[in-house]
CSV table of C-alpha atoms in Angstrom, one decimal:
chain,number,residue,atom,x,y,z
A,1,MET,CA,-17.8,-12.2,-26.1
A,2,ASP,CA,-19.6,-15.5,-25.5
A,3,ILE,CA,-23.3,-14.6,-26.1
A,4,SER,CA,-25.1,-11.7,-27.8
A,5,VAL,CA,-28.8,-11.3,-27.3
A,6,VAL,CA,-30.6,-9.2,-30.0
A,7,ILE,CA,-34.0,-7.8,-29.1
A,8,PRO,CA,-36.1,-5.6,-31.4
A,9,VAL,CA,-38.1,-3.2,-29.3
A,10,TYR,CA,-41.4,-1.8,-30.4
A,11,GLY,CA,-44.7,-1.2,-28.5
A,12,CYS,CA,-43.6,-2.7,-25.1
A,13,ARG,CA,-41.9,0.0,-23.1
A,14,GLU,CA,-43.2,-1.4,-19.8
A,15,ALA,CA,-41.6,-4.8,-20.5
A,16,VAL,CA,-38.0,-3.5,-21.2
A,17,PRO,CA,-36.8,-3.2,-17.5
A,18,GLU,CA,-38.3,-6.6,-16.5
A,19,LEU,CA,-36.9,-8.2,-19.6
A,20,TYR,CA,-33.4,-6.9,-18.8
A,21,LYS,CA,-33.7,-8.0,-15.2
A,22,ARG,CA,-34.7,-11.6,-16.0
A,23,LEU,CA,-32.4,-11.9,-19.0
A,24,ALA,CA,-29.3,-10.6,-17.1
A,25,ALA,CA,-30.0,-12.9,-14.2
A,26,THR,CA,-30.3,-15.9,-16.5
A,27,LEU,CA,-27.1,-15.1,-18.4
A,28,GLU,CA,-25.1,-14.4,-15.3
A,29,ALA,CA,-26.1,-17.8,-13.9
A,30,GLN,CA,-24.4,-19.4,-17.0
A,31,GLY,CA,-21.0,-17.8,-16.1
A,32,LYS,CA,-20.5,-16.5,-19.6
A,33,SER,CA,-19.7,-13.1,-20.9
A,34,PHE,CA,-22.6,-11.5,-22.7
A,35,GLU,CA,-24.1,-8.4,-24.2
A,36,ILE,CA,-27.8,-7.4,-24.5
A,37,ILE,CA,-28.5,-5.5,-27.7
A,38,MET,CA,-31.8,-3.6,-27.6
A,39,VAL,CA,-32.9,-2.1,-31.0
A,40,ASP,CA,-35.5,0.6,-30.7
A,41,ASP,CA,-37.4,0.5,-34.0
A,42,HIS,CA,-38.7,4.0,-33.4
A,43,CYS,CA,-41.2,2.9,-30.8
A,44,PRO,CA,-44.0,5.5,-30.3
A,45,GLN,CA,-44.0,4.7,-26.6
A,46,ARG,CA,-40.5,6.2,-26.2
A,47,SER,CA,-38.9,2.9,-25.3
A,48,TRP,CA,-35.6,4.5,-26.0
A,49,GLU,CA,-35.8,6.3,-22.7
A,50,GLU,CA,-35.9,3.0,-20.9
A,51,ILE,CA,-33.0,1.7,-23.0
A,52,GLU,CA,-30.9,4.7,-22.3
A,53,LYS,CA,-31.4,4.1,-18.5
A,54,LEU,CA,-30.2,0.5,-18.9
A,55,CYS,CA,-27.2,1.5,-21.0
A,56,GLU,CA,-26.2,4.0,-18.4
A,57,ALA,CA,-26.5,1.5,-15.5
A,58,ASP,CA,-24.9,-1.5,-17.3
A,59,GLU,CA,-22.3,-1.3,-20.0
A,60,ARG,CA,-23.3,-4.8,-21.2
A,61,VAL,CA,-26.5,-3.3,-22.6
A,62,VAL,CA,-26.1,-2.0,-26.1
A,63,GLY,CA,-28.7,0.5,-27.3
A,64,ILE,CA,-29.5,1.1,-30.9
A,65,ARG,CA,-32.0,3.6,-32.1
A,66,LEU,CA,-33.2,3.5,-35.7
A,67,SER,CA,-34.0,6.8,-37.4
A,68,ARG,CA,-37.6,5.6,-38.2
A,69,ASN,CA,-39.7,2.5,-38.1
A,70,PHE,CA,-38.1,0.0,-40.5
A,71,GLY,CA,-39.9,-3.1,-39.2
A,72,GLN,CA,-39.0,-6.0,-36.9
A,73,MET,CA,-36.8,-8.0,-39.3
A,74,ARG,CA,-34.7,-5.0,-40.2
A,75,ALA,CA,-34.3,-4.1,-36.6
A,76,ILE,CA,-33.1,-7.7,-35.9
A,77,THR,CA,-30.6,-7.3,-38.8
A,78,ALA,CA,-29.3,-4.0,-37.2
A,79,GLY,CA,-28.7,-5.8,-33.9
A,80,LEU,CA,-27.0,-8.8,-35.6
A,81,GLU,CA,-24.6,-6.5,-37.5
A,82,LYS,CA,-23.5,-4.9,-34.2
A,83,SER,CA,-23.3,-8.2,-32.3
A,84,VAL,CA,-19.9,-9.7,-31.4
A,85,GLY,CA,-20.8,-12.9,-29.5
A,86,ASP,CA,-19.8,-16.4,-30.6
A,87,LEU,CA,-23.4,-17.3,-30.0
A,88,VAL,CA,-26.3,-15.0,-30.9
A,89,VAL,CA,-29.8,-15.2,-29.4
A,90,VAL,CA,-32.8,-13.4,-31.0
A,91,MET,CA,-35.9,-12.9,-29.0
A,92,ASP,CA,-38.9,-10.5,-28.9
A,93,CYS,CA,-39.3,-7.8,-26.3
A,94,ASP,CA,-42.8,-8.7,-25.0
A,95,LEU,CA,-41.7,-11.5,-22.6
A,96,GLN,CA,-44.0,-14.0,-24.3
A,97,ASP,CA,-40.7,-16.0,-24.7
A,98,ARG,CA,-39.2,-16.6,-21.3
A,99,PRO,CA,-35.5,-15.8,-20.9
A,100,GLU,CA,-35.2,-18.6,-18.4
A,101,PHE,CA,-35.3,-21.1,-21.3
A,102,LEU,CA,-31.8,-20.0,-22.5
A,103,PRO,CA,-30.0,-22.8,-20.7
A,104,GLN,CA,-31.9,-25.3,-22.8
A,105,PHE,CA,-30.8,-23.5,-26.0
A,106,LEU,CA,-27.2,-23.6,-24.8
A,107,ALA,CA,-27.4,-27.3,-24.0
A,108,LYS,CA,-28.5,-28.1,-27.5
A,109,ILE,CA,-25.7,-26.0,-29.0
A,110,GLU,CA,-23.2,-28.0,-26.9
A,111,GLU,CA,-24.6,-31.1,-28.6
A,112,GLY,CA,-23.2,-29.8,-31.9
A,113,TYR,CA,-26.1,-28.0,-33.5
A,114,ASP,CA,-25.5,-24.7,-35.3
A,115,ILE,CA,-29.0,-23.3,-34.9
A,116,VAL,CA,-31.7,-24.1,-32.2
A,117,TYR,CA,-35.2,-22.8,-32.8
A,118,SER,CA,-38.0,-22.5,-30.3
A,119,LYS,CA,-41.4,-24.2,-30.9
A,120,ARG,CA,-44.2,-22.9,-28.8
A,121,LYS,CA,-46.3,-25.7,-27.3
A,122,ASP,CA,-49.2,-23.4,-26.3
A,123,ARG,CA,-49.2,-20.2,-28.3
A,124,LYS,CA,-51.2,-17.4,-26.5
A,125,ASP,CA,-52.9,-16.3,-29.7
A,126,THR,CA,-56.6,-16.3,-30.8
A,127,PHE,CA,-58.0,-19.1,-32.9
A,128,ILE,CA,-58.1,-16.8,-35.9
A,129,VAL,CA,-54.5,-15.8,-35.6
A,130,LYS,CA,-53.4,-19.4,-35.4
A,131,ALA,CA,-55.6,-20.4,-38.4
A,132,LEU,CA,-54.2,-17.5,-40.5
A,133,SER,CA,-50.6,-18.6,-39.5
A,134,ARG,CA,-51.3,-22.2,-40.6
A,135,ALA,CA,-52.8,-21.0,-43.9
A,136,PHE,CA,-49.9,-18.7,-44.7
A,137,TYR,CA,-47.2,-21.2,-44.0
A,138,ALA,CA,-49.0,-24.0,-45.9
A,139,VAL,CA,-49.1,-21.7,-48.9
A,140,TYR,CA,-45.5,-20.6,-48.3
A,141,ASN,CA,-44.2,-24.1,-48.0
A,142,LYS,CA,-46.0,-25.1,-51.2
A,143,LEU,CA,-44.6,-22.2,-53.2
A,144,SER,CA,-41.1,-22.2,-51.8
A,145,ASP,CA,-40.5,-26.0,-51.5
A,146,MET,CA,-39.5,-25.5,-47.9
A,147,LYS,CA,-41.0,-27.0,-44.7
A,148,TYR,CA,-41.7,-24.3,-42.3
A,149,ASP,CA,-43.5,-24.9,-39.0
A,150,PHE,CA,-45.9,-22.1,-38.0
A,151,GLU,CA,-45.2,-22.8,-34.3
A,152,VAL,CA,-41.5,-21.9,-34.7
A,153,GLY,CA,-40.8,-18.3,-33.5
A,154,ASN,CA,-38.0,-15.8,-33.6
A,155,TYR,CA,-36.7,-17.0,-30.2
A,156,SER,CA,-33.6,-18.9,-31.3
A,157,ILE,CA,-29.8,-19.2,-30.9
A,158,ALA,CA,-27.2,-19.5,-33.7
A,159,ARG,CA,-23.5,-19.7,-34.0
A,160,ARG,CA,-21.4,-16.8,-35.3
A,161,LYS,CA,-20.8,-18.5,-38.7
A,162,VAL,CA,-24.6,-18.7,-39.2
A,163,VAL,CA,-25.1,-15.1,-38.3
A,164,ASP,CA,-22.3,-14.0,-40.6
A,165,ALA,CA,-23.9,-16.0,-43.5
A,166,PHE,CA,-27.3,-14.4,-42.7
A,167,LEU,CA,-25.8,-10.9,-42.9
A,168,GLU,CA,-24.5,-11.7,-46.4
A,169,MET,CA,-28.1,-11.8,-47.5
A,170,LYS,CA,-29.0,-8.2,-48.4
A,171,GLU,CA,-32.6,-8.5,-49.6
A,172,GLN,CA,-35.1,-5.8,-48.7
A,173,ASN,CA,-37.9,-8.3,-47.9
A,174,ARG,CA,-36.5,-10.3,-45.0
A,175,ASP,CA,-37.5,-12.9,-42.5
A,176,TYR,CA,-34.9,-14.1,-39.9
A,177,ILE,CA,-36.1,-17.7,-39.3
A,178,MET,CA,-36.8,-18.4,-43.0
A,179,PHE,CA,-33.4,-17.1,-44.0
A,180,LEU,CA,-31.7,-19.3,-41.4
A,181,MET,CA,-33.6,-22.4,-42.6
A,182,TRP,CA,-32.6,-21.6,-46.2
A,183,LEU,CA,-28.9,-21.5,-45.2
A,184,GLY,CA,-29.1,-25.2,-44.4
A,185,TYR,CA,-26.9,-25.5,-41.3
A,186,LYS,CA,-27.5,-28.3,-38.8
A,187,ASP,CA,-30.5,-27.3,-36.7
A,188,THR,CA,-33.0,-28.6,-34.2
A,189,THR,CA,-35.9,-27.3,-32.1
A,190,ILE,CA,-36.9,-27.3,-28.5
A,191,GLU,CA,-40.4,-27.0,-27.1
A,192,ILE,CA,-41.1,-24.1,-24.8
A,193,GLU,CA,-44.1,-22.7,-23.0
A,194,SER,CA,-45.1,-19.2,-24.0
A,195,ASP,CA,-46.6,-16.5,-21.7
A,196,GLU,CA,-49.0,-13.7,-22.3
A,197,ARG,CA,-47.6,-10.4,-23.4
A,198,PHE,CA,-46.2,-8.5,-20.4
A,199,ALA,CA,-47.5,-5.2,-21.7
A,200,GLY,CA,-48.9,-3.6,-24.9
A,201,LYS,CA,-50.4,-5.4,-27.9
A,202,SER,CA,-49.0,-6.7,-31.1
A,203,SER,CA,-48.5,-4.1,-33.9
A,204,TYR,CA,-49.0,-6.8,-36.6
A,205,THR,CA,-52.5,-5.9,-37.9
A,206,PHE,CA,-54.3,-8.2,-40.4
A,207,GLY,CA,-53.3,-5.9,-43.2
A,208,LYS,CA,-49.6,-5.9,-42.2
A,209,LYS,CA,-49.7,-9.7,-42.0
A,210,VAL,CA,-51.1,-10.0,-45.5
A,211,ASN,CA,-48.5,-7.5,-46.9
A,212,LEU,CA,-45.8,-9.5,-45.2
A,213,ALA,CA,-47.0,-12.7,-46.6
A,214,VAL,CA,-47.1,-11.4,-50.1
A,215,SER,CA,-43.7,-9.8,-49.8
A,216,LEU,CA,-42.1,-13.0,-48.4
A,217,ILE,CA,-43.7,-15.4,-50.9
A,218,THR,CA,-42.7,-13.2,-53.9
A,219,ALA,CA,-39.3,-12.6,-52.5
A,220,GLN,CA,-38.5,-16.3,-52.0
A,221,SER,CA,-40.2,-18.0,-55.0
A,222,ASN,CA,-41.1,-17.4,-58.6
A,223,LYS,CA,-43.8,-20.1,-58.5
A,224,PRO,CA,-46.7,-17.5,-58.5
A,225,LEU,CA,-45.6,-16.5,-62.0
A,226,PHE,CA,-45.9,-20.1,-63.2
A,227,LEU,CA,-49.3,-20.4,-61.4
A,228,ALA,CA,-50.4,-17.4,-63.4
A,229,VAL,CA,-49.5,-19.2,-66.6
A,230,LYS,CA,-51.2,-22.4,-65.5
A,231,GLY,CA,-54.3,-20.4,-64.4
A,232,GLY,CA,-54.3,-18.7,-67.8
A,233,PHE,CA,-54.2,-22.0,-69.6
A,234,ILE,CA,-57.1,-23.4,-67.5
A,235,ILE,CA,-59.3,-20.4,-67.9
A,236,SER,CA,-58.5,-20.3,-71.7
A,237,CYS,CA,-59.6,-24.0,-71.9
A,238,ALA,CA,-62.7,-23.2,-69.8
A,239,SER,CA,-63.6,-20.3,-72.1
A,240,LEU,CA,-63.1,-22.5,-75.2
A,241,LEU,CA,-65.4,-25.2,-73.8
A,242,PHE,CA,-68.0,-22.6,-72.9
A,243,LEU,CA,-67.9,-21.2,-76.4
A,244,VAL,CA,-68.2,-24.7,-77.9
A,245,TYR,CA,-71.3,-25.2,-75.6
A,246,LEU,CA,-72.8,-22.0,-76.9
A,247,LEU,CA,-72.2,-23.0,-80.5
A,248,ILE,CA,-73.8,-26.4,-80.0
A,249,ARG,CA,-76.8,-24.8,-78.3
A,250,TYR,CA,-77.1,-22.3,-81.1
A,251,LEU,CA,-77.1,-25.1,-83.7
A,252,VAL,CA,-79.7,-27.1,-81.7
A,253,VAL,CA,-81.9,-24.3,-80.6
A,254,LYS,CA,-82.4,-22.1,-83.7
A,255,ASP,CA,-83.7,-19.0,-81.9
A,256,PHE,CA,-80.9,-19.0,-79.3
A,257,ASP,CA,-78.9,-15.8,-79.4
A,258,MET,CA,-75.3,-16.7,-78.6
A,259,GLY,CA,-73.7,-13.4,-79.5
A,260,TRP,CA,-74.2,-11.4,-76.2
A,261,PRO,CA,-73.5,-14.3,-73.7
A,262,SER,CA,-70.4,-15.4,-75.6
A,263,VAL,CA,-69.0,-11.9,-75.7
A,264,ILE,CA,-69.6,-11.3,-72.0
A,265,ALA,CA,-68.1,-14.7,-71.1
A,266,ALA,CA,-65.0,-14.0,-73.1
A,267,ILE,CA,-64.6,-10.5,-71.7
A,268,TYR,CA,-65.0,-11.5,-68.1
A,269,LEU,CA,-62.8,-14.6,-68.3
A,270,MET,CA,-60.0,-13.1,-70.3
A,271,GLY,CA,-60.2,-9.7,-68.6
A,272,GLY,CA,-59.9,-11.3,-65.1
A,273,LEU,CA,-57.1,-13.5,-66.3
A,274,VAL,CA,-55.1,-10.6,-67.8
A,275,LEU,CA,-55.5,-8.5,-64.7
A,276,SER,CA,-54.5,-11.3,-62.3
A,277,ALA,CA,-51.4,-12.1,-64.4
A,278,LEU,CA,-50.4,-8.4,-64.6
A,279,GLY,CA,-50.9,-8.1,-60.9
A,280,VAL,CA,-48.5,-11.0,-60.2
A,281,VAL,CA,-45.9,-9.6,-62.6
A,282,GLY,CA,-46.3,-6.2,-61.1
A,283,ILE,CA,-45.5,-7.5,-57.6
A,284,TYR,CA,-42.2,-9.0,-59.0
A,285,VAL,CA,-41.4,-5.8,-60.9
A,286,GLY,CA,-42.0,-3.9,-57.6
A,287,ASN,CA,-39.6,-6.2,-55.8
A,288,ILE,CA,-37.0,-5.7,-58.5
A,289,PHE,CA,-37.4,-1.9,-58.3
A,290,ALA,CA,-36.9,-2.0,-54.5
A,291,GLU,CA,-33.8,-4.1,-54.8
A,292,SER,CA,-32.3,-2.1,-57.7
A,293,LYS,CA,-32.3,1.1,-55.7
A,294,GLY,CA,-29.7,-0.3,-53.3
A,295,ARG,CA,-30.9,1.6,-50.3
A,296,PRO,CA,-29.7,0.5,-46.8
A,297,ILE,CA,-31.9,-1.9,-45.0
A,298,TYR,CA,-32.0,0.4,-42.0
A,299,VAL,CA,-30.5,3.7,-40.7
A,300,ILE,CA,-29.1,4.1,-37.2
A,301,ASP,CA,-29.9,7.4,-35.4
A,302,ASP,CA,-28.0,6.7,-32.2
A,303,ILE,CA,-26.0,3.9,-30.6
A,304,LEU,CA,-24.9,3.4,-27.0
A,305,ASN,CA,-22.2,1.1,-25.5
A,306,SER,CA,-21.4,-0.5,-28.8
A,307,HIS,CA,-18.8,-3.3,-28.6
A,308,LYS,CA,-18.2,-3.3,-32.4
């Protein structure tokens, strides 16, 4: 198999037939053998029904249905583990990323690159979404010592050796593009134009994005622990200076009562410090707990037309 295309499907049932139509036409024009792997992440819109129809009509379509909603990154992992292509493309199901850009990815691969990422020139997102993305990746880059561009999306292509190396990484907290960048293979980016969502709306609420950010940062870096130590040192110094100030004022102003202000200052400063440090440590302990259970990253309920 020349090319495998892995697509996590959630919340965009109406886009599935159109995505298959455009993707198949683009791949057929390249004259290469291919498979289209659609992973239903337990979509509430019953996208599996559309995937079943495609699998019945075209054996090149592989349908994977997960037993419950495991999340986009785990759905991608499920598709990658069932892929057999020498080249593997990952893309979203909402048609914001045009299948017609695939020839540009293939051209870059032929130049000798192992991974080709897409960089959206004009993301169809709100200003707030873009601002939050910039903020998250600025923090992530600082804490992980990596350089990640917030405009780089999941739409990408990688050689089989890259995918196999990715699949060796069994962490519960996962991100496809960040893991690929960590692997260190020869990569490049191409600029593409993105479209509006064909149907549906994004399932990534603000709360989910915050949880994802915390999970990824604490899974990839231990710097927050060191920041807690530094923060504790700074607050301790500030508390000490404040207590010295109260002592001097007490000595200068004889009727000044330093007892109550000093106690309150010490309680609030040290209490906040301890709670923050415990919270950071707790997140890491939670990650260790999740990893130590050794549970599978996903569970497959049904699979159609599998080539592996």
